mmCIF file of C-alpha atoms in Angstrom:
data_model
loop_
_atom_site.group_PDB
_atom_site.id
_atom_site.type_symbol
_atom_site.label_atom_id
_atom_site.label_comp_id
_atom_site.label_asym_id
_atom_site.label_seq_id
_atom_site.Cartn_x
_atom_site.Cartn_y
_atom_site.Cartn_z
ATOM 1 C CA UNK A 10 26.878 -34.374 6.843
ATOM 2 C CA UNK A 11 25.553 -30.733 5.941
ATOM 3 C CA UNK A 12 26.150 -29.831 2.317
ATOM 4 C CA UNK A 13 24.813 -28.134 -0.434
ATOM 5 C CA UNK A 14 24.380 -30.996 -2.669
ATOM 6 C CA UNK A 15 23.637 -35.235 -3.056
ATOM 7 C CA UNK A 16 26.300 -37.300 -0.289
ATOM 8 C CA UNK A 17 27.884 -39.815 -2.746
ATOM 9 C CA UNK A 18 28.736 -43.066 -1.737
ATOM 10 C CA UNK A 19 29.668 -46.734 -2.506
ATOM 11 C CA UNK A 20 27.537 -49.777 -1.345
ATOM 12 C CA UNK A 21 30.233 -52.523 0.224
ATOM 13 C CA UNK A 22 28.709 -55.634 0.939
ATOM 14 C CA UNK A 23 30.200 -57.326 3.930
ATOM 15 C CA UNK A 24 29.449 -60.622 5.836
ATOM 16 C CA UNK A 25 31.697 -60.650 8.191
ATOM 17 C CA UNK A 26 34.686 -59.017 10.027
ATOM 18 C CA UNK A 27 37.488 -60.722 7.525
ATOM 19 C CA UNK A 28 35.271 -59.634 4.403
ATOM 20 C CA UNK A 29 35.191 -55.568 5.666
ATOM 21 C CA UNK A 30 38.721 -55.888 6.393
ATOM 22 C CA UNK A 31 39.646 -56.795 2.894
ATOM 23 C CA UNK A 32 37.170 -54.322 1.669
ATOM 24 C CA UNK A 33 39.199 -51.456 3.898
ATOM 25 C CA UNK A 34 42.608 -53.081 2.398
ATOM 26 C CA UNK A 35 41.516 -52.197 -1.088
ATOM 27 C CA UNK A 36 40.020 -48.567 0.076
ATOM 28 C CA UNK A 37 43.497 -47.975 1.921
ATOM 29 C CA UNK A 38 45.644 -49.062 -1.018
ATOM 30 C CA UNK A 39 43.537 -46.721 -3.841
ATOM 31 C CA UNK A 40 44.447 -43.973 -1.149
ATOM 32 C CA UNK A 41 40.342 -43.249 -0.554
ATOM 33 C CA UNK A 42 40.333 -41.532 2.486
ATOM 34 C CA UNK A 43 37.107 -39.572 3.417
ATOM 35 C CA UNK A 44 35.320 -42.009 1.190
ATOM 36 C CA UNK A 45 31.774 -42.897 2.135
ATOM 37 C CA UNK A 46 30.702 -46.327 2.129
ATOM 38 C CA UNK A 47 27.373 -47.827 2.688
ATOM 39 C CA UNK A 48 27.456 -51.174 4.430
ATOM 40 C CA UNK A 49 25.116 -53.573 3.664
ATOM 41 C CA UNK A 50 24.600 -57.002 5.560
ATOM 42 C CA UNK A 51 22.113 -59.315 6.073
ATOM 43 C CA UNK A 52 20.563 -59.908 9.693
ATOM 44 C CA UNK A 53 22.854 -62.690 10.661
ATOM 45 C CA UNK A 54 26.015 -60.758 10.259
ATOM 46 C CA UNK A 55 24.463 -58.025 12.103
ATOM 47 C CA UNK A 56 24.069 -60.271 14.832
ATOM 48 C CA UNK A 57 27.362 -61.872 14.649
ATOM 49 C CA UNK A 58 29.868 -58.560 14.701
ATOM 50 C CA UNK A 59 30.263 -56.415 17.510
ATOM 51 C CA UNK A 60 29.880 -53.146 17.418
ATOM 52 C CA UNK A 61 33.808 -51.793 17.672
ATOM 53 C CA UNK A 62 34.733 -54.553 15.666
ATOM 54 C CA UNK A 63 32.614 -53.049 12.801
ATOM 55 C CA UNK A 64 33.351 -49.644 13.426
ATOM 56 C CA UNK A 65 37.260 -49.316 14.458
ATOM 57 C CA UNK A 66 38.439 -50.801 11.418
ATOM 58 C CA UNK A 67 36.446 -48.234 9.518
ATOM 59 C CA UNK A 68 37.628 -45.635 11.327
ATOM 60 C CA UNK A 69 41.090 -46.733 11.343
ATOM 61 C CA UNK A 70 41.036 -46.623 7.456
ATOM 62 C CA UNK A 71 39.724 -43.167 7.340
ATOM 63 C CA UNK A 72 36.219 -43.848 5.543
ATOM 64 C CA UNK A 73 33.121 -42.718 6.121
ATOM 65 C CA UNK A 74 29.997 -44.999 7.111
ATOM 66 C CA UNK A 75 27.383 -43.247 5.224
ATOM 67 C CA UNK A 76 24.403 -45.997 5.681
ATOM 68 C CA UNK A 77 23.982 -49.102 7.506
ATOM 69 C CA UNK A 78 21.724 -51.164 4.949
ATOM 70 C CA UNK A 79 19.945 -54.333 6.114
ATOM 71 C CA UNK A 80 18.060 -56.846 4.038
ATOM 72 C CA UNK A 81 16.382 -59.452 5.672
ATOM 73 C CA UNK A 82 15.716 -57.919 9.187
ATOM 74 C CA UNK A 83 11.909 -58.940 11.025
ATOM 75 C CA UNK A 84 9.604 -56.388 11.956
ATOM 76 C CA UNK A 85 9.518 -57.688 15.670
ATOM 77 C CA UNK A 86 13.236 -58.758 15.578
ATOM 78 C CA UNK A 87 15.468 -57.617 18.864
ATOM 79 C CA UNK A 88 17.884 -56.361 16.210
ATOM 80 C CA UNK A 89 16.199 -53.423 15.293
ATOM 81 C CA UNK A 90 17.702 -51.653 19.062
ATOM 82 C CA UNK A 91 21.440 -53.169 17.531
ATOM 83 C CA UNK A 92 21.101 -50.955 14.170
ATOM 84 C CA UNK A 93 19.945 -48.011 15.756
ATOM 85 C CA UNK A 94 22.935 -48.499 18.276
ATOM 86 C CA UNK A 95 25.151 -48.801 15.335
ATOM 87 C CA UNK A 96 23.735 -46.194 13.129
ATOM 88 C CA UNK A 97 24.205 -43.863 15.879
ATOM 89 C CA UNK A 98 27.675 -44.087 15.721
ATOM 90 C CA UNK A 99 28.200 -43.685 12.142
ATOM 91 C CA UNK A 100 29.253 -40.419 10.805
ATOM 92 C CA UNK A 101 25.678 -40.825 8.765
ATOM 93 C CA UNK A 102 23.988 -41.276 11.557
ATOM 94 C CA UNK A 103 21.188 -43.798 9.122
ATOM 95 C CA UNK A 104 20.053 -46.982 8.677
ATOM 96 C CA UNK A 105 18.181 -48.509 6.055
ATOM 97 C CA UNK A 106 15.811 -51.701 6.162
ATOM 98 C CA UNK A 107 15.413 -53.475 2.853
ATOM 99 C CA UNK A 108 12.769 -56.099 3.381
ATOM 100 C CA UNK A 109 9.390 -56.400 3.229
ATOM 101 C CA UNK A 110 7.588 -53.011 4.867
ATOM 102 C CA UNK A 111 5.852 -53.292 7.714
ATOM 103 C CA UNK A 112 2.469 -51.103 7.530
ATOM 104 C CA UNK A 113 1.506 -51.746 10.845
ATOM 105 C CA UNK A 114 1.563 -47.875 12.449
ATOM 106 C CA UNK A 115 2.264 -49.767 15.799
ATOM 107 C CA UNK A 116 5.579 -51.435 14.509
ATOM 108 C CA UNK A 117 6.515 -48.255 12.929
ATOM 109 C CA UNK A 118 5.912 -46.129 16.137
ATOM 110 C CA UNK A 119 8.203 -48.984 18.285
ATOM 111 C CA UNK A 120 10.829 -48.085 15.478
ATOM 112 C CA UNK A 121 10.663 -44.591 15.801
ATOM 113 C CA UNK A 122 11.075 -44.314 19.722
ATOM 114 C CA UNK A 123 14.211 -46.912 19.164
ATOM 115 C CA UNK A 124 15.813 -44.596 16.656
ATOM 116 C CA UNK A 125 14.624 -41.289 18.067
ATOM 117 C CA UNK A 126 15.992 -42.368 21.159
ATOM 118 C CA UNK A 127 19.870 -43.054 19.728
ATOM 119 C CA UNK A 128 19.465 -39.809 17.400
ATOM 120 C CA UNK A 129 19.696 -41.887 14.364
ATOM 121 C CA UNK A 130 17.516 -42.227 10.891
ATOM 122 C CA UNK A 131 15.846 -44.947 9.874
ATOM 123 C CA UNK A 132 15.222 -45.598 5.860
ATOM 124 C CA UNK A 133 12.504 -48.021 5.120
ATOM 125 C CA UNK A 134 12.839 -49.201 1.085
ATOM 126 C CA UNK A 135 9.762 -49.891 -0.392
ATOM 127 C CA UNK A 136 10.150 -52.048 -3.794
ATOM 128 C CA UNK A 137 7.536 -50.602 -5.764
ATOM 129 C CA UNK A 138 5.073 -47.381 -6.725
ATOM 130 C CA UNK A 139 2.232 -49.422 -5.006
ATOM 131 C CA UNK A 140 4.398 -50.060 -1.442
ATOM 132 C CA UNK A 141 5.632 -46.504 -1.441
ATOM 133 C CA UNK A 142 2.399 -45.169 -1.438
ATOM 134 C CA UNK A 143 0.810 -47.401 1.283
ATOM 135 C CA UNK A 144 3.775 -46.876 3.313
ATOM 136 C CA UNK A 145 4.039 -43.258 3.134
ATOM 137 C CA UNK A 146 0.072 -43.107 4.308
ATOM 138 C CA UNK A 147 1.867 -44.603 7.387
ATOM 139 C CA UNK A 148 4.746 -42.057 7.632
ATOM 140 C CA UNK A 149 2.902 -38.994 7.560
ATOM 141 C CA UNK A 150 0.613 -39.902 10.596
ATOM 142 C CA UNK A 151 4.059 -39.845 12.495
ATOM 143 C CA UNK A 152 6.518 -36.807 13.420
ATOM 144 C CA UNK A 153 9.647 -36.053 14.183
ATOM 145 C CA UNK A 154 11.976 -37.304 10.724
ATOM 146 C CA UNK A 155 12.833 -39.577 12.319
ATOM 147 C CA UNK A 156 11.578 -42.228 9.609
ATOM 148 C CA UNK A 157 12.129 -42.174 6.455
ATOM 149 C CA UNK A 158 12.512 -43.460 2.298
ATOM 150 C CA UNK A 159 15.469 -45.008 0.545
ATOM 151 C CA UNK A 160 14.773 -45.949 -3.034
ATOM 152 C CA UNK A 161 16.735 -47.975 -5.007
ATOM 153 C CA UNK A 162 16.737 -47.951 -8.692
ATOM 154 C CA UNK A 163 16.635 -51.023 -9.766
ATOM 155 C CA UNK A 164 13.083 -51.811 -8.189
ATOM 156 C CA UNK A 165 12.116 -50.023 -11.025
ATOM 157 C CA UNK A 166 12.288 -50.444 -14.955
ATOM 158 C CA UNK A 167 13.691 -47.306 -16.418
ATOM 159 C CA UNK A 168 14.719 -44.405 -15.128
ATOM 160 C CA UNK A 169 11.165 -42.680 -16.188
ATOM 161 C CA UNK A 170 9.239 -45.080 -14.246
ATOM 162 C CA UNK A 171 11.500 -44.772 -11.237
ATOM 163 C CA UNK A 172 11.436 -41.005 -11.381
ATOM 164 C CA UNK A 173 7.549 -41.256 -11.662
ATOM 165 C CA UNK A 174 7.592 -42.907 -8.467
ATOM 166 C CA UNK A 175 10.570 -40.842 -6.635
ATOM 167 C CA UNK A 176 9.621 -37.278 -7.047
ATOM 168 C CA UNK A 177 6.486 -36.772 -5.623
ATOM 169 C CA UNK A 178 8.092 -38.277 -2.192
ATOM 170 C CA UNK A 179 11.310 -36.446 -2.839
ATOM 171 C CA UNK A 180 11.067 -34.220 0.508
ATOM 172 C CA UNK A 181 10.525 -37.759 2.749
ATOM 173 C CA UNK A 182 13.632 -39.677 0.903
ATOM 174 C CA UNK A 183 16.867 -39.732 2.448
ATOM 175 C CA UNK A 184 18.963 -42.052 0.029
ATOM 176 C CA UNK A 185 18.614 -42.681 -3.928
ATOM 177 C CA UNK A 186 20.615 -45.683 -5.013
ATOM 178 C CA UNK A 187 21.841 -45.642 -8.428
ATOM 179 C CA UNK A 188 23.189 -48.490 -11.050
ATOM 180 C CA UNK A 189 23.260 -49.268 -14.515
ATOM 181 C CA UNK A 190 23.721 -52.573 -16.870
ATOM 182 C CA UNK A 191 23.957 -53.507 -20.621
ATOM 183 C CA UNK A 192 23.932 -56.712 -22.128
ATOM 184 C CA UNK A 193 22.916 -58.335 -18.766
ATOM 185 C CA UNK A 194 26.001 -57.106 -17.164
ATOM 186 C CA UNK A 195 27.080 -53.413 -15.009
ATOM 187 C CA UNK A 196 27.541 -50.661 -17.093
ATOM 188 C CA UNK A 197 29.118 -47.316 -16.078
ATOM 189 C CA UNK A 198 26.710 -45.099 -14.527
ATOM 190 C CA UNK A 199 26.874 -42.587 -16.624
ATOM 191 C CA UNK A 200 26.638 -44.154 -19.717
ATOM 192 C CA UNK A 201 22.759 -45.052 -21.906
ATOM 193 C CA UNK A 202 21.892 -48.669 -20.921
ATOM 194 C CA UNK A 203 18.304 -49.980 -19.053
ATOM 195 C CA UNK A 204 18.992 -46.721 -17.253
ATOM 196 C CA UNK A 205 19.041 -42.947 -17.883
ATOM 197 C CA UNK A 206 21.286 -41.785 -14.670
ATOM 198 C CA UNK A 207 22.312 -37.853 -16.059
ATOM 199 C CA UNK A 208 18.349 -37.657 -16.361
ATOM 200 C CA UNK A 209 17.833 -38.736 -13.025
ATOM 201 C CA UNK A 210 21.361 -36.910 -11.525
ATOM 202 C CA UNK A 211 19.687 -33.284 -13.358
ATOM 203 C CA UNK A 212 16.799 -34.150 -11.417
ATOM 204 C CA UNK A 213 18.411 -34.623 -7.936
ATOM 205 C CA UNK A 214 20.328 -31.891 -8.384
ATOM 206 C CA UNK A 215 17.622 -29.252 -9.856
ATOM 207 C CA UNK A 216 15.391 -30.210 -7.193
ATOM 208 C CA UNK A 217 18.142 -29.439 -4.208
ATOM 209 C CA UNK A 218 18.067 -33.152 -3.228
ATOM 210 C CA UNK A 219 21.161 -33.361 -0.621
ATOM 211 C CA UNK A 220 20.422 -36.361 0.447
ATOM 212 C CA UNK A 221 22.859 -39.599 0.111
ATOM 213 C CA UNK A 222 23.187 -41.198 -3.439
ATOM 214 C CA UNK A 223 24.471 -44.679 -3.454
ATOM 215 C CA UNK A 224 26.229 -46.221 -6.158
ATOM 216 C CA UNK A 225 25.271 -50.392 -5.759
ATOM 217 C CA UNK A 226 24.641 -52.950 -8.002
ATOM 218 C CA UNK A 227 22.033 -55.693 -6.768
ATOM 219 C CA UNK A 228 21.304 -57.906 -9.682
ATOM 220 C CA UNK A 229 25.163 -58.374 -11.131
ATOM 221 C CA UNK A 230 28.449 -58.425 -8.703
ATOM 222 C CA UNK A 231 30.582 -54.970 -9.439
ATOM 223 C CA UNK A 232 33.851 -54.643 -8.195
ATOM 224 C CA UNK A 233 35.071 -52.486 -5.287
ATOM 225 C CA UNK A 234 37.736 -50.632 -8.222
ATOM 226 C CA UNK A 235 34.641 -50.567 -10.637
ATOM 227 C CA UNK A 236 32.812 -48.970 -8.201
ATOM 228 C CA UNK A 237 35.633 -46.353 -7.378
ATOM 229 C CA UNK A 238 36.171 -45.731 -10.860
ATOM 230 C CA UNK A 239 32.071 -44.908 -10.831
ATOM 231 C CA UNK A 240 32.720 -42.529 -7.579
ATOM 232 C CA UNK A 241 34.879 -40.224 -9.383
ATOM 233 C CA UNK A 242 33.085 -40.110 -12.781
ATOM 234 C CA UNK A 243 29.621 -39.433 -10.994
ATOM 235 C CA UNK A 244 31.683 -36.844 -8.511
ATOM 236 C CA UNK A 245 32.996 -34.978 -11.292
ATOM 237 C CA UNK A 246 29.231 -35.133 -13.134
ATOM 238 C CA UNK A 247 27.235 -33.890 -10.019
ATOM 239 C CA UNK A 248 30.030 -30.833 -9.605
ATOM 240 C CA UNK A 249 29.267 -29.456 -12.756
ATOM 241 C CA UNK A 250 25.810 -29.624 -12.943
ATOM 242 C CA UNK A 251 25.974 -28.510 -9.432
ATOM 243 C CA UNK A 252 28.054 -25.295 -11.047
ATOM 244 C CA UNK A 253 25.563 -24.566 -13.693
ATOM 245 C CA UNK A 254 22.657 -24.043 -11.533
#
């Protein structure tokens, strides 16, 4: 995954085998090979799917797994060994947690050894300026990079606010999630609605953040060609500010 600038990617939300296989379908039939997707489950399909079954398909459509993104998974939860068995055979190598943070530096350490010990990341997503800083009190005690932030827009109200909260833990965050919406409903990326994203793309860029940027919509449903359309026009955007510099 070594390159010079942000790894873009899609988030795909999948419950189940038959759900990622029509997701693939689409991918296959807009020709979007080396694409890279984040998939994002809750716990209970996690538990469900094997681990070929998730992966071969994939693989067989010629994607890329960039993320493996979670949402409702327990701190103590026998799962936790399944992602980092998962992640590890991802060509991104990550997963990400999206639940409440655990600030417990024992949990955190048990986490750690699981991931370290699969040579995979783990992303931990706090939801707010107040969480990110309690939780990265807990991060620096431990070593190895092993652990890590993803932040996700949309925890935050504008772009200004989110950026507030982003930059100073730039260094420590391994995926920036990006989305926009007008009127109550998505709005292309790149355009001005609740938020700013060529403000926050200059940033990334400027600041030699090659870490993965995922386009995903939480509070509205956006469609997989929506969100292909979005690929492109943010591709195209990061390449030439990525030429100016």
């Amino acid at each position: 995954m070594e390159t010079a600038g942000p790894i873009l990617s899609i988030s795909v939300q999948v419950k189940g085998e038959k759900e990622l296989e029509e997701v693939l379908e689409v991918l296959r039939a807009a020709g979007a090979g080396g694409l890279w997707i984040q998939l994002c489950m809750d716990s209970e399909a996690l538990q469900q799917v094997s681990l070929w079954d998730l992966l071969d398909p994939v693989h067989d459509a010629g994607v890329r797994i960039s993320s493996i993104r979670v949402v409702d998974i327990r701190p103590e939860s026998e799962l936790i060994e399944k992602l980092a068995v998962v992640a590890s055979e991802t060509a991104g190598r990550t997963a990400i947690i999206s639940s409440p943070n655990p600030q417990d530096l024992g949990v955190l350490e048990e986490w750690l050894q699981v991931f370290a010990a699969y040579q995979a990341r783990l992303l931990l997503e706090p939801r707010s300026a107040r969480e990110t800083h309690q939780l990265y009190k807990s991060l620096r005690e431990l070593i190895g990079g092993v652990l890590g932030f993803s932040q996700v827009q949309e925890n935050f109200p504008s772009t200004e606010h989110f950026l507030r909260v982003l930059t100073p833990y730039l260094q420590m965050t391994h995926n920036v999630q990006v989305s926009n919406y007008g009127e109550g409903r998505v709005a292309r990326i790149l355009t001005l609605g609740v938020y700013n994203n060529p403000l926050l793309l200059r940033m990334l860029v400027s600041h030699g953040y090659s870490g993965q940027l995922t386009i995903g919509y939480e509070k509205a449903p956006a469609s997989l060609s929506f969100l292909l359309e979005e690929h492109r026009a943010v591709d195209s955007f990061l390449k030439s500010l990525e030429e100016k510099i």
